[in-house]
Amino acid sequence: MIRIVYANLGYSRDIDGSLGHHVRRAHHHVFTTKRVQLRSLQHVRDRLRELKPDLSCFVEIDRGSLTNGFFDQSRALVEDHHTTVRIDNKYSAERQFRRLSVSRGKSNAFLASRPLTYVARYLSAGKKRLVYDLEMSGIRVLVAHLSLRYRVRCIQLAELARWVAERDGPTVVMGDFNVFRGAGELQPLLADGRMVHANAHSGPTFRFGPYLATLDTCLISRDLTDHCEVHILDQPYSDHQMIQLDIRGFEAREALPLATPLLVSAEAEPA
């Protein structure tokens, strides 16, 4: 079995989306102390230890920014069994930020406990552009965080659909797609009938006070439908829920020893 988890961590600000948290902890958007971040990240680490995923994918994780005291959150999640760790700027491969920019450090990341291949790709439109394109045990996984702006999101979804169509075979597409207008926005990815919205009926994944929505999406190719189970898991430290995807019938190979087992991308961006 292959187990994949995906989560929007909300930069580990310890805000669960309730109005009470948004009011009482509004200052966390301006600056979040390391103590608060570590408290939130410990919840994530405990959940990963419980679930033992082969691949853990995160959006809204901070590699070190003005608003979090330049603390690299990914290092609080890494354990000895992780063979590959990657964290990248979510905005652009080329764009650089000054040290005091609030955008500096805002990232996506993944942790893998099994062999995989991967590339960081960037969509052509929008501010949030990073898409991880990974393959593990014959399953392709694309992870994205799409724009809040509807028109930009339409362009991104169409481009993402073209990327999915590049290759046949078992495929998973996950991420925070910000589909505020509903699942109909996913039509570019579903139009040819190859992909299925696996968590369409699993309940909301985002909370803002009384408002609930399914913004976090898991799509699977039809050749995986008889092999998959999807679970939505509570995250008390974020306004988004975690998605757990179990894929049976695809056995993960044991990781080979690596000379440098920890492969963290990303040297810090220049000031």
Short mmCIF file of C-alpha atoms in Angstrom, two decimals:
data_model
loop_
_atom_site.label_atom_id
_atom_site.label_comp_id
_atom_site.label_asym_id
_atom_site.label_seq_id
_atom_site.Cartn_x
_atom_site.Cartn_y
_atom_site.Cartn_z
CA MET A 1 0.00 0.00 0.00
CA ILE A 2 1.07 3.57 -0.71
CA ARG A 3 -0.12 6.21 1.76
CA ILE A 4 -0.08 9.88 0.81
CA VAL A 5 -1.07 12.76 3.05
CA TYR A 6 -1.58 16.34 1.95
CA ALA A 7 -2.24 19.42 4.08
CA ASN A 8 -2.39 23.19 3.95
CA LEU A 9 -0.58 24.08 7.20
CA GLY A 10 -1.63 27.74 7.25
CA TYR A 11 2.01 28.63 8.04
CA SER A 12 1.54 26.99 11.48
CA ARG A 13 -0.11 30.10 12.95
CA ASP A 14 -2.32 27.95 15.21
CA ILE A 15 -5.56 29.35 13.81
CA ASP A 16 -8.25 26.70 13.28
CA GLY A 17 -10.57 28.87 11.20
CA SER A 18 -13.07 29.61 13.95
CA LEU A 19 -14.10 33.23 14.45
CA GLY A 20 -12.74 33.05 17.99
CA HIS A 21 -9.28 32.09 16.77
CA HIS A 22 -9.35 34.69 13.99
CA VAL A 23 -10.18 37.41 16.52
CA ARG A 24 -8.02 36.35 19.46
CA ARG A 25 -5.05 35.28 17.34
CA ALA A 26 -5.21 37.90 14.58
CA HIS A 27 -1.73 39.06 15.64
CA HIS A 28 -0.34 35.69 14.43
CA HIS A 29 -0.80 36.94 10.86
CA VAL A 30 1.60 39.78 11.63
CA PHE A 31 4.09 37.71 13.63
CA THR A 32 3.99 34.14 14.90
CA THR A 33 6.42 33.19 17.64
CA LYS A 34 8.57 30.11 17.30
CA ARG A 35 6.85 28.60 20.35
CA VAL A 36 3.44 28.81 18.64
CA GLN A 37 4.84 27.39 15.40
CA LEU A 38 6.47 24.46 17.18
CA ARG A 39 3.22 23.72 19.01
CA SER A 40 1.38 23.51 15.69
CA LEU A 41 4.15 21.56 13.99
CA GLN A 42 4.20 19.03 16.81
CA HIS A 43 0.57 18.19 15.98
CA VAL A 44 1.65 17.57 12.38
CA ARG A 45 4.62 15.48 13.43
CA ASP A 46 2.47 13.39 15.80
CA ARG A 47 -0.05 12.77 13.02
CA LEU A 48 2.69 11.72 10.61
CA ARG A 49 4.12 9.33 13.19
CA GLU A 50 0.65 7.83 13.61
CA LEU A 51 -0.11 7.51 9.89
CA LYS A 52 3.39 6.61 8.66
CA PRO A 53 2.83 8.02 5.15
CA ASP A 54 5.13 7.22 2.27
CA LEU A 55 4.67 10.76 0.94
CA SER A 56 3.64 13.89 2.85
CA CYS A 57 2.88 17.05 0.83
CA PHE A 58 2.36 20.50 2.30
CA VAL A 59 1.35 23.94 1.11
CA GLU A 60 1.56 27.13 3.17
CA ILE A 61 4.71 26.07 4.97
CA ASP A 62 7.31 28.70 5.84
CA ARG A 63 10.99 28.30 5.08
CA GLY A 64 11.81 31.41 7.09
CA SER A 65 10.14 34.78 6.72
CA LEU A 66 9.77 38.16 8.37
CA THR A 67 6.45 37.09 9.90
CA ASN A 68 7.82 33.95 11.59
CA GLY A 69 11.25 35.07 12.77
CA PHE A 70 13.03 33.38 9.81
CA PHE A 71 12.33 29.90 11.20
CA ASP A 72 12.44 27.00 8.70
CA GLN A 73 9.36 24.97 9.63
CA SER A 74 10.25 22.02 7.42
CA ARG A 75 13.16 21.05 9.65
CA ALA A 76 10.77 20.54 12.58
CA LEU A 77 9.03 17.79 10.60
CA VAL A 78 12.02 15.87 9.25
CA GLU A 79 12.85 12.49 10.80
CA ASP A 80 15.53 9.90 10.12
CA HIS A 81 13.31 7.75 7.89
CA HIS A 82 12.76 10.55 5.37
CA THR A 83 14.87 9.84 2.32
CA THR A 84 13.93 13.00 0.41
CA VAL A 85 12.89 16.39 1.75
CA ARG A 86 12.17 19.32 -0.54
CA ILE A 87 10.90 22.84 0.10
CA ASP A 88 10.54 25.49 -2.59
CA ASN A 89 9.34 29.04 -3.09
CA LYS A 90 5.72 28.73 -4.19
CA TYR A 91 5.67 31.92 -6.27
CA SER A 92 8.28 31.51 -9.01
CA ALA A 93 11.48 29.72 -9.85
CA GLU A 94 13.19 32.99 -10.75
CA ARG A 95 11.65 35.62 -8.54
CA GLN A 96 13.74 36.58 -5.55
CA PHE A 97 12.66 38.45 -2.45
CA ARG A 98 14.44 40.85 -0.19
CA ARG A 99 15.01 39.64 3.34
CA LEU A 100 12.29 41.93 4.72
CA SER A 101 9.67 40.97 2.11
CA VAL A 102 6.58 39.31 3.61
CA SER A 103 6.56 36.92 0.62
CA ARG A 104 10.04 35.60 1.24
CA GLY A 105 10.02 32.06 2.60
CA LYS A 106 6.39 31.24 1.78
CA SER A 107 6.71 27.74 0.33
CA ASN A 108 5.40 24.30 -0.52
CA ALA A 109 7.20 21.14 0.56
CA PHE A 110 7.16 17.35 0.59
CA LEU A 111 8.71 14.60 2.70
CA ALA A 112 9.21 11.14 1.20
CA SER A 113 10.05 7.90 2.98
CA ARG A 114 10.40 5.86 -0.22
CA PRO A 115 12.27 6.22 -3.51
CA LEU A 116 10.73 8.70 -5.93
CA THR A 117 11.52 11.01 -8.78
CA TYR A 118 10.35 14.61 -8.80
CA VAL A 119 10.55 17.98 -10.45
CA ALA A 120 9.35 21.41 -9.32
CA ARG A 121 7.33 23.02 -12.14
CA TYR A 122 5.85 26.50 -12.28
CA LEU A 123 2.56 27.49 -13.91
CA SER A 124 2.65 30.36 -16.36
CA ALA A 125 0.04 32.57 -14.63
CA GLY A 126 -0.70 33.85 -11.14
CA LYS A 127 1.36 34.47 -8.04
CA LYS A 128 1.17 30.98 -6.52
CA ARG A 129 2.63 28.84 -9.33
CA LEU A 130 4.57 25.89 -7.92
CA VAL A 131 3.46 22.37 -8.85
CA TYR A 132 5.37 19.33 -7.63
CA ASP A 133 5.37 16.57 -10.24
CA LEU A 134 6.40 13.34 -8.50
CA GLU A 135 6.40 9.63 -9.21
CA MET A 136 6.48 6.90 -6.58
CA SER A 137 6.07 3.17 -7.26
CA GLY A 138 4.53 3.85 -10.67
CA ILE A 139 2.04 6.45 -9.43
CA ARG A 140 2.35 10.03 -10.64
CA VAL A 141 1.41 12.69 -8.08
CA LEU A 142 0.95 16.40 -8.84
CA VAL A 143 0.59 18.82 -5.93
CA ALA A 144 -0.54 22.42 -6.45
CA HIS A 145 -1.73 25.53 -4.63
CA LEU A 146 -3.80 27.65 -6.98
CA SER A 147 -4.75 31.33 -7.14
CA LEU A 148 -7.44 33.05 -5.11
CA ARG A 149 -8.46 34.96 -8.26
CA TYR A 150 -11.06 33.16 -10.37
CA ARG A 151 -9.82 34.24 -13.80
CA VAL A 152 -6.23 33.31 -12.98
CA ARG A 153 -7.38 30.02 -11.47
CA CYS A 154 -9.16 29.13 -14.73
CA ILE A 155 -5.90 29.58 -16.63
CA GLN A 156 -4.01 27.52 -14.05
CA LEU A 157 -6.55 24.68 -14.08
CA ALA A 158 -6.42 24.48 -17.87
CA GLU A 159 -2.63 24.36 -17.82
CA LEU A 160 -2.64 21.75 -15.05
CA ALA A 161 -5.03 19.64 -17.14
CA ARG A 162 -2.57 19.77 -20.04
CA TRP A 163 0.22 18.62 -17.74
CA VAL A 164 -1.90 15.70 -16.50
CA ALA A 165 -2.54 14.70 -20.13
CA GLU A 166 1.19 14.53 -20.86
CA ARG A 167 1.37 10.94 -19.58
CA ASP A 168 -0.89 7.92 -19.19
CA GLY A 169 -0.91 5.71 -16.13
CA PRO A 170 -2.05 5.96 -12.50
CA THR A 171 -2.22 9.62 -11.52
CA VAL A 172 -3.14 11.65 -8.43
CA VAL A 173 -3.68 15.42 -8.39
CA MET A 174 -3.91 17.05 -4.96
CA GLY A 175 -3.78 20.50 -3.45
CA ASP A 176 -5.54 23.63 -2.33
CA PHE A 177 -7.34 24.61 -5.52
CA ASN A 178 -9.31 27.48 -3.91
CA VAL A 179 -12.42 26.52 -5.89
CA PHE A 180 -14.69 29.02 -4.14
CA ARG A 181 -17.25 28.71 -6.96
CA GLY A 182 -17.61 24.99 -6.39
CA ALA A 183 -16.47 21.73 -7.92
CA GLY A 184 -17.60 22.87 -11.37
CA GLU A 185 -14.32 24.76 -11.57
CA LEU A 186 -12.54 21.40 -11.83
CA GLN A 187 -14.13 20.68 -15.21
CA PRO A 188 -10.88 21.19 -17.20
CA LEU A 189 -9.34 18.33 -15.20
CA LEU A 190 -12.43 16.11 -15.40
CA ALA A 191 -13.63 16.83 -18.94
CA ASP A 192 -12.01 13.86 -20.69
CA GLY A 193 -13.32 11.39 -18.10
CA ARG A 194 -9.89 10.15 -17.08
CA MET A 195 -9.82 11.79 -13.63
CA VAL A 196 -12.33 11.39 -10.77
CA HIS A 197 -12.96 13.80 -7.88
CA ALA A 198 -12.15 11.38 -5.06
CA ASN A 199 -13.18 13.62 -2.13
CA ALA A 200 -16.28 15.14 -3.76
CA HIS A 201 -18.52 13.67 -1.06
CA SER A 202 -16.09 13.54 1.86
CA GLY A 203 -17.14 16.81 3.48
CA PRO A 204 -15.63 20.31 3.70
CA THR A 205 -11.90 20.87 4.01
CA PHE A 206 -11.86 24.60 4.83
CA ARG A 207 -13.42 26.66 7.60
CA PHE A 208 -13.85 30.40 8.11
CA GLY A 209 -16.24 30.84 11.02
CA PRO A 210 -19.57 29.32 9.91
CA TYR A 211 -18.46 29.17 6.27
CA LEU A 212 -17.38 25.71 5.14
CA ALA A 213 -16.08 24.72 1.70
CA THR A 214 -14.21 21.94 -0.10
CA LEU A 215 -11.20 23.90 -1.32
CA ASP A 216 -8.65 21.10 -0.93
CA THR A 217 -8.98 18.60 -3.73
CA CYS A 218 -7.93 15.03 -4.45
CA LEU A 219 -8.38 13.75 -7.99
CA ILE A 220 -7.45 10.21 -9.01
CA SER A 221 -7.33 8.52 -12.40
CA ARG A 222 -10.05 5.94 -13.06
CA ASP A 223 -7.54 3.10 -13.01
CA LEU A 224 -7.08 3.84 -9.29
CA THR A 225 -10.73 4.04 -8.22
CA ASP A 226 -10.90 0.43 -7.02
CA HIS A 227 -7.64 0.79 -5.12
CA CYS A 228 -8.14 4.06 -3.18
CA GLU A 229 -9.60 5.22 0.11
CA VAL A 230 -9.80 8.92 1.01
CA HIS A 231 -10.12 10.27 4.54
CA ILE A 232 -10.48 13.89 5.71
CA LEU A 233 -8.61 14.44 8.98
CA ASP A 234 -9.02 17.30 11.43
CA GLN A 235 -6.19 19.82 11.85
CA PRO A 236 -6.67 21.88 15.04
CA TYR A 237 -3.78 24.18 14.07
CA SER A 238 -4.99 25.19 10.57
CA ASP A 239 -8.17 26.36 8.85
CA HIS A 240 -7.75 23.50 6.38
CA GLN A 241 -8.21 19.77 6.96
CA MET A 242 -5.69 17.09 6.03
CA ILE A 243 -6.36 14.60 3.22
CA GLN A 244 -5.20 11.00 3.62
CA LEU A 245 -5.11 8.88 0.48
CA ASP A 246 -4.42 5.14 0.72
CA ILE A 247 -3.66 3.32 -2.54
CA ARG A 248 -3.71 -0.46 -2.30
CA GLY A 249 -2.12 -2.83 -4.76
CA PHE A 250 0.93 -0.63 -5.35
CA GLU A 251 3.68 -1.74 -3.06
CA ALA A 252 6.31 0.80 -2.07
CA ARG A 253 9.84 -0.43 -2.63
CA GLU A 254 12.33 -0.20 0.19
CA ALA A 255 14.49 2.88 0.03
CA LEU A 256 18.11 2.32 -0.84
CA PRO A 257 20.74 3.85 1.44
CA LEU A 258 21.74 7.29 0.21
CA ALA A 259 25.07 9.00 0.64
CA THR A 260 23.17 12.15 1.57
CA PRO A 261 19.79 10.94 2.82
CA LEU A 262 18.42 14.42 3.46
CA LEU A 263 17.98 16.39 0.24
CA VAL A 264 16.61 19.77 1.24
CA SER A 265 16.33 22.02 -1.82
CA ALA A 266 16.81 25.23 -1.39
CA GLU A 267 19.47 27.23 -0.08
CA ALA A 268 18.16 30.45 1.32
CA GLU A 269 17.26 33.06 -1.25
CA PRO A 270 19.74 35.87 -1.53
CA ALA A 271 18.92 39.07 0.30
#
